[in-house]
Amino acid sequence: MSAAPAGLPQPYHVVWTIDTEEFADPREAARYALEAVSDPQSWAHVFTVTDRDGNTVDVDLDETEETAERCRWRSRSMP
């Protein structure tokens, strides 16, 4: 696929990953992850974002605009 012109909306694949403690089942682990990402005091502000061309960048939402401008895309296939 060709890259979308700058500034135009395009689809992204966004992932937040957490390693959890041991839980009785997957649903319980998912509830724990939801609580972690929903908590305003959470550290869960780093996401891996992949565009439709497979270019991937880690985005830290706690970074300033200046440091965010320095994010480097790395090539990786979209899952």
PDB file of C-alpha atoms in Angstrom:
ATOM      1  CA  MET A   1       0.000   0.000   0.000  1.00  0.00           C
ATOM      2  CA  SER A   2       1.171   3.492  -0.653  1.00  0.00           C
ATOM      3  CA  ALA A   3       1.597   5.917   2.214  1.00  0.00           C
ATOM      4  CA  ALA A   4      -1.264   8.291   2.946  1.00  0.00           C
ATOM      5  CA  PRO A   5      -0.515  11.960   2.264  1.00  0.00           C
ATOM      6  CA  ALA A   6       0.672  13.765   5.401  1.00  0.00           C
ATOM      7  CA  GLY A   7      -2.141  14.986   7.625  1.00  0.00           C
ATOM      8  CA  LEU A   8      -4.830  12.720   6.175  1.00  0.00           C
ATOM      9  CA  PRO A   9      -6.464  10.102   8.402  1.00  0.00           C
ATOM     10  CA  GLN A  10      -5.213   6.552   8.020  1.00  0.00           C
ATOM     11  CA  PRO A  11      -5.697   3.302   9.935  1.00  0.00           C
ATOM     12  CA  TYR A  12      -3.284   2.362  12.721  1.00  0.00           C
ATOM     13  CA  HIS A  13      -2.791  -0.763  14.813  1.00  0.00           C
ATOM     14  CA  VAL A  14      -2.263   0.328  18.442  1.00  0.00           C
ATOM     15  CA  VAL A  15      -1.007  -2.055  21.122  1.00  0.00           C
ATOM     16  CA  TRP A  16      -0.471  -1.673  24.846  1.00  0.00           C
ATOM     17  CA  THR A  17       1.277  -4.617  26.487  1.00  0.00           C
ATOM     18  CA  ILE A  18       1.361  -5.620  30.132  1.00  0.00           C
ATOM     19  CA  ASP A  19       2.834  -8.624  31.889  1.00  0.00           C
ATOM     20  CA  THR A  20       0.495  -9.576  34.708  1.00  0.00           C
ATOM     21  CA  GLU A  21       0.757 -11.556  37.867  1.00  0.00           C
ATOM     22  CA  GLU A  22      -0.825 -14.988  37.911  1.00  0.00           C
ATOM     23  CA  PHE A  23      -4.608 -15.029  37.572  1.00  0.00           C
ATOM     24  CA  ALA A  24      -7.205 -17.782  37.621  1.00  0.00           C
ATOM     25  CA  ASP A  25      -8.325 -17.142  34.024  1.00  0.00           C
ATOM     26  CA  PRO A  26      -7.793 -14.840  31.008  1.00  0.00           C
ATOM     27  CA  ARG A  27     -10.839 -12.684  31.843  1.00  0.00           C
ATOM     28  CA  GLU A  28      -9.439 -11.876  35.290  1.00  0.00           C
ATOM     29  CA  ALA A  29      -6.098 -10.901  33.700  1.00  0.00           C
ATOM     30  CA  ALA A  30      -7.927  -8.683  31.179  1.00  0.00           C
ATOM     31  CA  ARG A  31      -9.837  -6.949  34.006  1.00  0.00           C
ATOM     32  CA  TYR A  32      -6.515  -6.249  35.726  1.00  0.00           C
ATOM     33  CA  ALA A  33      -5.104  -4.751  32.503  1.00  0.00           C
ATOM     34  CA  LEU A  34      -8.214  -2.602  32.012  1.00  0.00           C
ATOM     35  CA  GLU A  35      -7.896  -1.229  35.539  1.00  0.00           C
ATOM     36  CA  ALA A  36      -4.218  -0.454  34.950  1.00  0.00           C
ATOM     37  CA  VAL A  37      -4.757   1.423  31.691  1.00  0.00           C
ATOM     38  CA  SER A  38      -7.871   3.248  33.011  1.00  0.00           C
ATOM     39  CA  ASP A  39      -6.259   4.545  36.204  1.00  0.00           C
ATOM     40  CA  PRO A  40      -5.365   8.261  35.803  1.00  0.00           C
ATOM     41  CA  GLN A  41      -2.266   7.695  37.958  1.00  0.00           C
ATOM     42  CA  SER A  42      -1.218   4.735  35.803  1.00  0.00           C
ATOM     43  CA  TRP A  43       2.152   4.391  34.111  1.00  0.00           C
ATOM     44  CA  ALA A  44       0.374   2.768  31.153  1.00  0.00           C
ATOM     45  CA  HIS A  45       0.991   5.568  28.692  1.00  0.00           C
ATOM     46  CA  VAL A  46       3.338   3.909  26.188  1.00  0.00           C
ATOM     47  CA  PHE A  47       1.802   2.350  23.092  1.00  0.00           C
ATOM     48  CA  THR A  48       3.243   0.613  20.045  1.00  0.00           C
ATOM     49  CA  VAL A  49       1.636   2.080  16.917  1.00  0.00           C
ATOM     50  CA  THR A  50       1.934   0.557  13.434  1.00  0.00           C
ATOM     51  CA  ASP A  51       0.738   2.209  10.233  1.00  0.00           C
ATOM     52  CA  ARG A  52      -0.692   0.357   7.245  1.00  0.00           C
ATOM     53  CA  ASP A  53       2.751   0.153   5.643  1.00  0.00           C
ATOM     54  CA  GLY A  54       4.160  -1.734   8.639  1.00  0.00           C
ATOM     55  CA  ASN A  55       6.119   1.207  10.059  1.00  0.00           C
ATOM     56  CA  THR A  56       6.100   1.011  13.854  1.00  0.00           C
ATOM     57  CA  VAL A  57       6.851   3.550  16.572  1.00  0.00           C
ATOM     58  CA  ASP A  58       6.622   3.496  20.364  1.00  0.00           C
ATOM     59  CA  VAL A  59       4.579   6.504  21.513  1.00  0.00           C
ATOM     60  CA  ASP A  60       4.982   7.704  25.101  1.00  0.00           C
ATOM     61  CA  LEU A  61       2.025   9.978  25.868  1.00  0.00           C
ATOM     62  CA  ASP A  62       3.909  11.399  28.850  1.00  0.00           C
ATOM     63  CA  GLU A  63       6.582  12.830  26.562  1.00  0.00           C
ATOM     64  CA  THR A  64       6.572  16.488  25.628  1.00  0.00           C
ATOM     65  CA  GLU A  65       5.706  17.512  22.070  1.00  0.00           C
ATOM     66  CA  GLU A  66       9.393  18.214  21.433  1.00  0.00           C
ATOM     67  CA  THR A  67      10.583  14.751  22.440  1.00  0.00           C
ATOM     68  CA  ALA A  68       7.637  13.124  20.665  1.00  0.00           C
ATOM     69  CA  GLU A  69       8.802  14.761  17.422  1.00  0.00           C
ATOM     70  CA  ARG A  70      11.981  12.728  17.737  1.00  0.00           C
ATOM     71  CA  CYS A  71      10.176   9.368  17.705  1.00  0.00           C
ATOM     72  CA  ARG A  72      11.721   7.087  15.136  1.00  0.00           C
ATOM     73  CA  TRP A  73       9.648   4.703  13.065  1.00  0.00           C
ATOM     74  CA  ARG A  74      11.004   1.222  12.735  1.00  0.00           C
ATOM     75  CA  SER A  75       9.951  -1.242  10.075  1.00  0.00           C
ATOM     76  CA  ARG A  76       7.933  -4.187  11.293  1.00  0.00           C
ATOM     77  CA  SER A  77       4.994  -6.026   9.793  1.00  0.00           C
ATOM     78  CA  MET A  78       1.596  -5.277  11.201  1.00  0.00           C
ATOM     79  CA  PRO A  79       0.288  -8.269  13.178  1.00  0.00           C
TER      80      PRO A  79
END
